[in-house]
mmCIF file of C-alpha atoms in Angstrom:
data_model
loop_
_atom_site.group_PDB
_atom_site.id
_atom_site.type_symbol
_atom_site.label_atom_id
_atom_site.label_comp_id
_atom_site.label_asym_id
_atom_site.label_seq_id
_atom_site.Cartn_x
_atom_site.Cartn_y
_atom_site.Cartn_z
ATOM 1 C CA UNK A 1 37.065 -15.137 3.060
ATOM 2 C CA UNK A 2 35.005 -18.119 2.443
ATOM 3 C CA UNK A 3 32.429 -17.399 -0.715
ATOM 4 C CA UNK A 4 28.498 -17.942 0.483
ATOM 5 C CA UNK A 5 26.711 -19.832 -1.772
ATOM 6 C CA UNK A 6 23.352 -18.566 -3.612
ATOM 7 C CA UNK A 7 20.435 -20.406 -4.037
ATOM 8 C CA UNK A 8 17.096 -19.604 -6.122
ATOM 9 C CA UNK A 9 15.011 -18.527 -3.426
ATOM 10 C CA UNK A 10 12.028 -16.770 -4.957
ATOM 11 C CA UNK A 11 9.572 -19.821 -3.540
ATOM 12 C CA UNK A 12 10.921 -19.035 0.091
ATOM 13 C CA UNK A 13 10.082 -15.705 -0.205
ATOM 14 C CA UNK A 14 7.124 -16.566 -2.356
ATOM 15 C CA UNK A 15 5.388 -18.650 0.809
ATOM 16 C CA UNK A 16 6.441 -15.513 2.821
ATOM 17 C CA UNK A 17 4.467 -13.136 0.548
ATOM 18 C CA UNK A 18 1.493 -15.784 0.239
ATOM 19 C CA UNK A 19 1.146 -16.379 3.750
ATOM 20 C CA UNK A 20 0.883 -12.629 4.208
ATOM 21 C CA UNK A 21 -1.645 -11.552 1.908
ATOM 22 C CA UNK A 22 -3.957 -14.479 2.389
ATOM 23 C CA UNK A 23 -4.126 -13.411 6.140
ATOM 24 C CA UNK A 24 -6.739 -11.168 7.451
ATOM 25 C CA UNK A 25 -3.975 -8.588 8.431
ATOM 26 C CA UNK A 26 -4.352 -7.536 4.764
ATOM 27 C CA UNK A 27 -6.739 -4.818 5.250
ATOM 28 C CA UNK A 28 -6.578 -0.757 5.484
ATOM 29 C CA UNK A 29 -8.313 1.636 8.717
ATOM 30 C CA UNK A 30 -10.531 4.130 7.854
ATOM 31 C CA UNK A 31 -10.084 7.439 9.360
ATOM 32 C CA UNK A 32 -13.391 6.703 11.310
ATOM 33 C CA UNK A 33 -11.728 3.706 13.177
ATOM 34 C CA UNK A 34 -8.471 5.316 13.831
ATOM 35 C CA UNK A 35 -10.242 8.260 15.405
ATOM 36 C CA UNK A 36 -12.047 5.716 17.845
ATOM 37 C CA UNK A 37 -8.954 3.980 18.341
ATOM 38 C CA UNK A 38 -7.020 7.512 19.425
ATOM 39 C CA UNK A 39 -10.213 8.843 21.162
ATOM 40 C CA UNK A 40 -10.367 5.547 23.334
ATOM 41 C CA UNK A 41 -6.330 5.899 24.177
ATOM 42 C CA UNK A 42 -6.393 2.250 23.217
ATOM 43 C CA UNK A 43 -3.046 0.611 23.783
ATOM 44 C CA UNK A 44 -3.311 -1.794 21.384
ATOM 45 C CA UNK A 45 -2.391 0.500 18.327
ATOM 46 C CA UNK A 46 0.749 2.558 17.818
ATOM 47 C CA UNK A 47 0.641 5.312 15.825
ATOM 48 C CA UNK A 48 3.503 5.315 13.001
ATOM 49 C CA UNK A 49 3.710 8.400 10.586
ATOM 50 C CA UNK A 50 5.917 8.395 7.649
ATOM 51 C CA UNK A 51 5.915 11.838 6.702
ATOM 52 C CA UNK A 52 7.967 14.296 6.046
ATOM 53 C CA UNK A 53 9.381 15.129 9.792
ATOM 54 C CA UNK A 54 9.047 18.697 9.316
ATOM 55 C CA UNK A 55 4.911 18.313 8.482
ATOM 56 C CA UNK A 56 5.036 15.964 11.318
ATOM 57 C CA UNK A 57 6.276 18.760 13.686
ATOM 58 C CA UNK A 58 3.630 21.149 11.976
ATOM 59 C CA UNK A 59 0.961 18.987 12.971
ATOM 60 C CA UNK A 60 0.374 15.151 13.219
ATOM 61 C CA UNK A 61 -2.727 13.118 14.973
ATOM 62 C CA UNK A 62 -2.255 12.803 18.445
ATOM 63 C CA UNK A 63 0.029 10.154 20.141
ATOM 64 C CA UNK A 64 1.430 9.536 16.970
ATOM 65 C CA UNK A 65 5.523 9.357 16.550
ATOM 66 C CA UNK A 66 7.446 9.692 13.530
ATOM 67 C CA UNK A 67 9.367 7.708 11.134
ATOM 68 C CA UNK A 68 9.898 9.202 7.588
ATOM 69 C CA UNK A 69 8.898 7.158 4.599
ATOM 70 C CA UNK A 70 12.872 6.685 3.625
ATOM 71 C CA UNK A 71 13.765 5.496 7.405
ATOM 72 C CA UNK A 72 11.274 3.027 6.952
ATOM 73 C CA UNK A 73 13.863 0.343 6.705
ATOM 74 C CA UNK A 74 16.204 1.391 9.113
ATOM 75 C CA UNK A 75 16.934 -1.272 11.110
ATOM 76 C CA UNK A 76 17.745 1.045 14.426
ATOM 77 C CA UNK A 77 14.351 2.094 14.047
ATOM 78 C CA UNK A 78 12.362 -0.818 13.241
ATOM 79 C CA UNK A 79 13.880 -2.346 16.391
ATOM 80 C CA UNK A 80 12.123 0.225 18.381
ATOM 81 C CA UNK A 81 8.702 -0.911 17.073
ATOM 82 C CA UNK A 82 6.604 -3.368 19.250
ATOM 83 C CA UNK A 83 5.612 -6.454 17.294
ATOM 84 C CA UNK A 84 2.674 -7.141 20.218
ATOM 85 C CA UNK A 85 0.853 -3.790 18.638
ATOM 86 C CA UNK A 86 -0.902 -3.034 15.518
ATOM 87 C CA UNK A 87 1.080 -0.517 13.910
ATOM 88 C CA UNK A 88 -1.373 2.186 12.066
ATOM 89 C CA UNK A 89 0.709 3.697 9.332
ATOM 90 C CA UNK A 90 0.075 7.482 8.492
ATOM 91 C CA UNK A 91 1.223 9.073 5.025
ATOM 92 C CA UNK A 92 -0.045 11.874 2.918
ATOM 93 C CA UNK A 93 -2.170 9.557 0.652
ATOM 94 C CA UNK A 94 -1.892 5.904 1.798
ATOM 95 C CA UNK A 95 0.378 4.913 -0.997
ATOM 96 C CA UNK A 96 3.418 5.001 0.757
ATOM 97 C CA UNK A 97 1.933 3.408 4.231
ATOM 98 C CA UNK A 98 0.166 0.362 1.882
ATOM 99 C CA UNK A 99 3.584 0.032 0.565
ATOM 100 C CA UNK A 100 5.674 0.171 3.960
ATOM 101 C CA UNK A 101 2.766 -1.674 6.198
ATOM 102 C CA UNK A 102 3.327 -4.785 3.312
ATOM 103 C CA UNK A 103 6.743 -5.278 4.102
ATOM 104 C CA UNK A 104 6.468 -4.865 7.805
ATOM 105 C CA UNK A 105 4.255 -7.435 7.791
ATOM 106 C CA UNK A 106 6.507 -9.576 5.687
ATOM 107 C CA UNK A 107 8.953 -9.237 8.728
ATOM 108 C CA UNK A 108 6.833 -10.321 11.289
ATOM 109 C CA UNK A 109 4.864 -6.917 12.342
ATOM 110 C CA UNK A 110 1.227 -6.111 12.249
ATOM 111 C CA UNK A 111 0.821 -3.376 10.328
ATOM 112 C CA UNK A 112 -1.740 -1.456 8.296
ATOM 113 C CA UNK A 113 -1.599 1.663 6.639
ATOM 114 C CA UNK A 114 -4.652 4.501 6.970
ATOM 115 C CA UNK A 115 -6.635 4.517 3.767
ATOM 116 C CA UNK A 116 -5.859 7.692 1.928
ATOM 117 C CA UNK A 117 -3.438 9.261 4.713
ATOM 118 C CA UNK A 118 -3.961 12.419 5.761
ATOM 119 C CA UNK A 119 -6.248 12.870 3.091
ATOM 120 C CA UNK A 120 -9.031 11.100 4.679
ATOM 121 C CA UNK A 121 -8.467 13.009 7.994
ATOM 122 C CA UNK A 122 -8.534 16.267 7.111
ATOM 123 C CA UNK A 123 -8.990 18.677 4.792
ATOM 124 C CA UNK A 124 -6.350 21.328 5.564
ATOM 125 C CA UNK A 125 -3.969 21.192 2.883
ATOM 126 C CA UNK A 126 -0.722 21.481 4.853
ATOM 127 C CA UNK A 127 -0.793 18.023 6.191
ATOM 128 C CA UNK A 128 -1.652 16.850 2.961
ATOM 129 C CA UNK A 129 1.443 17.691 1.350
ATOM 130 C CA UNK A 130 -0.601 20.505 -0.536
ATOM 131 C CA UNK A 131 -2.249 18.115 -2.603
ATOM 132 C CA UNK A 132 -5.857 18.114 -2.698
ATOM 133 C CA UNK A 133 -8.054 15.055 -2.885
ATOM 134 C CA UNK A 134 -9.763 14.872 -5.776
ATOM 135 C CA UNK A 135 -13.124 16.361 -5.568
ATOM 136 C CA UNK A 136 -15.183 13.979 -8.161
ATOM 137 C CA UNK A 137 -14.215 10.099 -9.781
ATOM 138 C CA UNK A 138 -13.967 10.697 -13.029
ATOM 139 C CA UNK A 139 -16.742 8.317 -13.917
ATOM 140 C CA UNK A 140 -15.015 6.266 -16.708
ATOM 141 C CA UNK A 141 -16.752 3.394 -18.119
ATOM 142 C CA UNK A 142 -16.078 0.278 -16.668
ATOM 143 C CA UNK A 143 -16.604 -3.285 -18.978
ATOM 144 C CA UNK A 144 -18.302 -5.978 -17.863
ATOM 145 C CA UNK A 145 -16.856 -8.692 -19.784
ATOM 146 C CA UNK A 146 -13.641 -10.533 -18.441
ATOM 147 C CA UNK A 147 -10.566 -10.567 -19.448
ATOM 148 C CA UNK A 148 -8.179 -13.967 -18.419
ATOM 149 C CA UNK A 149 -4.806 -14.277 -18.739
ATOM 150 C CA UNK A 150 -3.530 -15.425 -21.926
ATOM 151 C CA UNK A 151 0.112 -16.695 -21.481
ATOM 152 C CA UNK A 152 2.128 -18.376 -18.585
ATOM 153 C CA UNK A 153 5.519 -16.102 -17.345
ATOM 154 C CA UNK A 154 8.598 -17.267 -16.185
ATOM 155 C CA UNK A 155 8.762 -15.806 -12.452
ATOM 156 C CA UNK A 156 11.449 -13.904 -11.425
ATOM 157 C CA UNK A 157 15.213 -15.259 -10.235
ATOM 158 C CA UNK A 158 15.849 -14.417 -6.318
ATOM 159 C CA UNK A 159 19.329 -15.230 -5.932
ATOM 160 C CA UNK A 160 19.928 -15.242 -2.239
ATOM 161 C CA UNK A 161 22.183 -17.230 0.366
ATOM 162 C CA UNK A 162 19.688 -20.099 2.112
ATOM 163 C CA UNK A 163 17.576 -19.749 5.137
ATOM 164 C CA UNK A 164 17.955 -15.664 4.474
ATOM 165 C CA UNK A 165 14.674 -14.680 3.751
ATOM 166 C CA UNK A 166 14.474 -12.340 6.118
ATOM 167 C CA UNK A 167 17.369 -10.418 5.383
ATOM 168 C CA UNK A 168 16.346 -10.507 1.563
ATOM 169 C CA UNK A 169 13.183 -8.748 2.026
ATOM 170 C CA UNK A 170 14.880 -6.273 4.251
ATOM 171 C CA UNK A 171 17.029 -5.600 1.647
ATOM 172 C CA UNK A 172 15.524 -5.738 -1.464
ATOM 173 C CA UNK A 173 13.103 -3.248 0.478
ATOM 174 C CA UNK A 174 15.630 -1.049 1.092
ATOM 175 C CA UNK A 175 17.158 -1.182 -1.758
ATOM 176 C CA UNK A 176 13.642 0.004 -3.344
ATOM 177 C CA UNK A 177 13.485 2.860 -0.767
ATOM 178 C CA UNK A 178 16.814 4.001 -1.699
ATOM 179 C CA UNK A 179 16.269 4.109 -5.574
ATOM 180 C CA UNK A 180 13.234 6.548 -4.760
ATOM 181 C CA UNK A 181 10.614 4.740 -6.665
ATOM 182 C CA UNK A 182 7.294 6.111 -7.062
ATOM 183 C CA UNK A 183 5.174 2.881 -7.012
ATOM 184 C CA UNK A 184 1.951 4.796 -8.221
ATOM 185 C CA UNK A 185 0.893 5.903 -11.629
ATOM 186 C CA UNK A 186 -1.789 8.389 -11.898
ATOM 187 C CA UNK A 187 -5.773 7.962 -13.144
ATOM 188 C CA UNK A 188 -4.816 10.532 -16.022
ATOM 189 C CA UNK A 189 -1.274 9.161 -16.515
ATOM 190 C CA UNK A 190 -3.311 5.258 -17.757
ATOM 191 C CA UNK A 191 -5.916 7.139 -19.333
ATOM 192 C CA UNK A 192 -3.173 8.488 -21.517
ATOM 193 C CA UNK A 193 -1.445 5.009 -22.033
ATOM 194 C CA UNK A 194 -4.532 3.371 -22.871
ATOM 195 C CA UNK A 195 -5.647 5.970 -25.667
ATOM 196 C CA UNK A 196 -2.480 5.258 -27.011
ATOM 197 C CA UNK A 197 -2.565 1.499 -26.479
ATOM 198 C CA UNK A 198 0.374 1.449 -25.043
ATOM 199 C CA UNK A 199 1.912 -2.236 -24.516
ATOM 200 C CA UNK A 200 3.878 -0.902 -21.793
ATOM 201 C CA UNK A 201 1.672 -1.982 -18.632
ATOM 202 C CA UNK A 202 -0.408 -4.945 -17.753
ATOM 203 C CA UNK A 203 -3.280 -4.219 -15.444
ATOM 204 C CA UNK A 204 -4.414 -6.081 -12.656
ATOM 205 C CA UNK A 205 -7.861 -5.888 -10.451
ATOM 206 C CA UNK A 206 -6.863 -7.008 -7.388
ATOM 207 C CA UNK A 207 -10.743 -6.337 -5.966
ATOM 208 C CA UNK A 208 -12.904 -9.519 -4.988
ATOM 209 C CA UNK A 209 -14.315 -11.122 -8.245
ATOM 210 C CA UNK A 210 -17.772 -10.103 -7.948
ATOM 211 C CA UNK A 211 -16.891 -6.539 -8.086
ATOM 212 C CA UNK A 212 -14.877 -7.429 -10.765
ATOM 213 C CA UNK A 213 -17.603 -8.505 -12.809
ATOM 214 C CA UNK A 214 -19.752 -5.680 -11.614
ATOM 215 C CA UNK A 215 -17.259 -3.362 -13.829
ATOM 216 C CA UNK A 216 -13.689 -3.186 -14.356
ATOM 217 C CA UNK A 217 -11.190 -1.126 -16.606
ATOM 218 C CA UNK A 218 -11.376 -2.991 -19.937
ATOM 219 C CA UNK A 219 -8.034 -5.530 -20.821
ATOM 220 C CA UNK A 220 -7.437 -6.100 -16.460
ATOM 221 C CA UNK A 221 -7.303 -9.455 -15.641
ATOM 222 C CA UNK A 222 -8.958 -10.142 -12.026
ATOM 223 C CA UNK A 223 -6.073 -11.826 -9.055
ATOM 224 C CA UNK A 224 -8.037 -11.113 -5.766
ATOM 225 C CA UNK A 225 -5.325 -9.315 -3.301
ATOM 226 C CA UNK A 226 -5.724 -12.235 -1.198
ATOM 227 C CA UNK A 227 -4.619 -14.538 -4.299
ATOM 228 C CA UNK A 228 -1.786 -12.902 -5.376
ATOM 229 C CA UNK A 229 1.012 -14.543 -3.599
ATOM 230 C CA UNK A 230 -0.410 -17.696 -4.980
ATOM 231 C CA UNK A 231 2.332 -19.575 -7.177
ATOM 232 C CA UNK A 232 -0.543 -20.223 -10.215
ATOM 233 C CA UNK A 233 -1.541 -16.865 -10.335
ATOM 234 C CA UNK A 234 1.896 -15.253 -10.095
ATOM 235 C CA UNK A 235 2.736 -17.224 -13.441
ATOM 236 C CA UNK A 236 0.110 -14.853 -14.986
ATOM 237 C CA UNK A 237 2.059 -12.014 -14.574
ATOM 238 C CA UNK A 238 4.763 -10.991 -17.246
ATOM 239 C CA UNK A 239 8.457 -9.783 -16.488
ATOM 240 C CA UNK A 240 8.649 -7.405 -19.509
ATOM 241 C CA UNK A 241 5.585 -5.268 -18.644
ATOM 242 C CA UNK A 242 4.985 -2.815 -15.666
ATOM 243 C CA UNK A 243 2.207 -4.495 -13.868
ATOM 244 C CA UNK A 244 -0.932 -1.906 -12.907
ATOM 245 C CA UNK A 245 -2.594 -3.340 -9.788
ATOM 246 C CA UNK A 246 -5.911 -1.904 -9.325
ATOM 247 C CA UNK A 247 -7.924 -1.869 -6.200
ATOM 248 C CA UNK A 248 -10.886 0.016 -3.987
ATOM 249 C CA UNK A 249 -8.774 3.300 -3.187
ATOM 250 C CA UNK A 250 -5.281 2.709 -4.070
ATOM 251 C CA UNK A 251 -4.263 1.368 -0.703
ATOM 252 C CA UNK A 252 -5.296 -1.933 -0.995
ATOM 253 C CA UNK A 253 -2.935 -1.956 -4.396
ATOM 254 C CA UNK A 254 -0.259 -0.333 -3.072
ATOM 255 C CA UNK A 255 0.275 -3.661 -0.534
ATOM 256 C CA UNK A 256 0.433 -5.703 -3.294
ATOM 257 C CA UNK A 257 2.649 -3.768 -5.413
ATOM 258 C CA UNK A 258 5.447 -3.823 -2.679
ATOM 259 C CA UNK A 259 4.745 -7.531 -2.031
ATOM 260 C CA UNK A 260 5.214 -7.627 -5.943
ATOM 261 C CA UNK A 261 8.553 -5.711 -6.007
ATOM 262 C CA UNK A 262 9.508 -7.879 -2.924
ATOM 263 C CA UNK A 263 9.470 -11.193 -4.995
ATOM 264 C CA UNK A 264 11.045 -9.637 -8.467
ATOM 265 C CA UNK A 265 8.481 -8.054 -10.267
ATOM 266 C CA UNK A 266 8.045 -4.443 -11.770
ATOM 267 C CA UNK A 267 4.582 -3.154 -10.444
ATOM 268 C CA UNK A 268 2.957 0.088 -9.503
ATOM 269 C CA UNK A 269 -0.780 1.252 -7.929
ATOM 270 C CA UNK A 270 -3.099 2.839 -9.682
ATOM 271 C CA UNK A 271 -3.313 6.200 -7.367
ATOM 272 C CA UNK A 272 -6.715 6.587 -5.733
ATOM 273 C CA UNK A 273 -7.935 3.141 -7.246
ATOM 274 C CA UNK A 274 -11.459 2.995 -8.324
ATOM 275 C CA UNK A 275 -12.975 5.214 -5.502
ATOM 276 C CA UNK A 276 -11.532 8.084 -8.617
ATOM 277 C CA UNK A 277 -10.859 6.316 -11.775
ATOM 278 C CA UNK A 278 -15.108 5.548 -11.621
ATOM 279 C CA UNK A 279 -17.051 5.464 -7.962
ATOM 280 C CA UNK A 280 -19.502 3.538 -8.784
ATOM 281 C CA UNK A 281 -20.820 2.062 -5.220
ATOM 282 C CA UNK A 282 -22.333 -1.391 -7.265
ATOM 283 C CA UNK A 283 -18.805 -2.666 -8.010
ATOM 284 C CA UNK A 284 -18.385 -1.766 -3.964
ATOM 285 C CA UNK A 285 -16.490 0.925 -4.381
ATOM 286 C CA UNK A 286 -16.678 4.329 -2.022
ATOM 287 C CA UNK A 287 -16.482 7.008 -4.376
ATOM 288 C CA UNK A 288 -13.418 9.512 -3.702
ATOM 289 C CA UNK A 289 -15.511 12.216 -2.660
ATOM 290 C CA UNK A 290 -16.651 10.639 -0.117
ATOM 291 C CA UNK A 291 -13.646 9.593 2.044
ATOM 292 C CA UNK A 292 -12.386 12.901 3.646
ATOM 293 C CA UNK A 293 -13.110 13.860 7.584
ATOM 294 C CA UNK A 294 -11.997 16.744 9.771
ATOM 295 C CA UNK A 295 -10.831 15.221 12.266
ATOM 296 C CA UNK A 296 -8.216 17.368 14.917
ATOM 297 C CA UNK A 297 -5.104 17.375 14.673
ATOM 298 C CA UNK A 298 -2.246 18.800 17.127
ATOM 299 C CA UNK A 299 1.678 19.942 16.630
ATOM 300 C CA UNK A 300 4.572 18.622 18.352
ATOM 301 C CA UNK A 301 5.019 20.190 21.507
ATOM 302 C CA UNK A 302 0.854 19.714 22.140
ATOM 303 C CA UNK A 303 0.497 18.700 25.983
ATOM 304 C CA UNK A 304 -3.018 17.319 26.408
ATOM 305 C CA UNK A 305 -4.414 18.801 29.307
ATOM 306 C CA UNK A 306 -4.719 16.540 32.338
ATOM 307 C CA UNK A 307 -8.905 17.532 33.032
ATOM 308 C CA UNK A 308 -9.770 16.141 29.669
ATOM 309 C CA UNK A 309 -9.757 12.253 28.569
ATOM 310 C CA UNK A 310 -6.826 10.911 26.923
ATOM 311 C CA UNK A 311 -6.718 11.141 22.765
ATOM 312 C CA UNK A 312 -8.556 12.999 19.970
ATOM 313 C CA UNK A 313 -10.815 14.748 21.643
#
């Protein structure tokens, strides 16, 4: 069997990356929007949710079908997906749908994941997973004065055979999915790490610089999630730290930590983002409390009766 040859490809997949986040299909759907969208029947949007099946079944938003977060990069399945439709992502949270719309996206669909999940749509706690969203930020202090990076990194080695990219990103995606990372770390669990001043993560606010400099968690260095794929600002980031990207709600973050993970690096979100670590609406943040709906919902075998209009309603 002849041996394939492998090449450093992390600037292939680095243009890949860039070219994604520095698109405007780097963005999240509010519950609001997605009930228009399903109250309107519109046939633009498909309705993806990666939860659990068996919650699915319970009860899921209408017109919605389901792929479980750990099928996500089936192949049989993602060849069943249109790539003329805007894929709206569904997940407890909105952790795992930032995370799964990113690298959709980096294979040519048009994805984005609804911010907070289920969370934002309703406030039964089955659907949820049982986990209650927060009911207050925390209101920790933000600084004011900025932080910039102080060394240059050696970026990671992507050892890959040429003109693969594709396949790469599949599969250092699935390899991710398989491992069963968590890609989030907890308000309380950095709290904890920076009372202790723990050297172990490097924090990024991936929010647009003037909210940056509005307030931000002290020692975070500001890369706009529109800037991260950029080659200067990638050289910013270390390889022996776990890099903390911080946005608006978590969501945002959560997009960039896959695209992260995608090109080599070690990164998680910080869960919730700033709507709980502070809510303050000056650095243009929606405070947590603020996010969640009731909006219906309907199980499996739901047949919408034929006198009423298509959807939600």
């Amino acid at each position: 069997v002849e041996e394939v040859e492998l090449v450093e490809q992390f600037e292939a997949v680095r243009q890949v990356v860039d070219s994604y986040l520095s698109s405007d299909q780097v963005a999240g759907i509010t519950a609001e929007e997605l009930y228009q969208i399903v109250k309107e029947n519109n046939s633009d949007y498909l309705l993806v949710d990666i939860r659990a099946n068996s919650d699915f079944v319970n009860s899921n938003i209408n017109g919605s079908l389901s792929i479980p977060y750990g099928e996500t990069m089936n192949k049989e399945r993602l060849e069943t997906l249109p790539k003329d439709k805007t894929l709206v992502i569904i997940d407890y949270n909105g952790h795992q749908s930032g995370q799964t719309a990113a690298t959709w996206n980096l294979l040519g669909y048009k994805a984005v994941p609804l911010l907070y999940g289920m969370q934002s749509w309703t406030s039964e706690i089955a659907p949820i997973g049982y986990e209650a969203l927060p009911a207050q930020p925390l209101q920790q202090p933000l600084a004011k004065e900025g932080f910039l990076p102080q060394s240059e990194f050696d970026q990671p080695e992507i050892k890959y055979p040429e003109g693969k990219t594709e396949e790469y990103i599949y599969t250092a995606a699935k390899t991710y999915l398989d491992r069963n990372y968590k890609g989030l770390i907890s308000a309380e669990e950095l709290q904890d790490a920076l009372a202790k001043d723990s050297q172990d993560y490097f924090l990024v606010d991936v929010r647009d610089a003037r909210h940056y400099e509005q307030g931000h968690i002290s020692g975070s260095i500001n890369i706009p999630l529109q800037e991260l794929g950029d080659s200067g600002h990638l050289k910013a980031l270390p390889l022996d730290q776990k890099i903390v990207l911080i946005g608006y709600n978590g969501v945002d973050a959560s997009l960039g930590v896959r695209s992260l993970i995608t090109l080599g690096y070690d990164a998680v979100a910080l869960k919730y983002g700033m709507s709980y670590w502070s809510g303050q609406s000056e650095a243009g943040i929606i405070p947590i409390n603020q996010v969640q709906k009731d909006y219906p919902l309907t199980p499996l075998n739901y047949v919408q009766p034929s006198t009423e209009a298509a959807g939600c309603g």
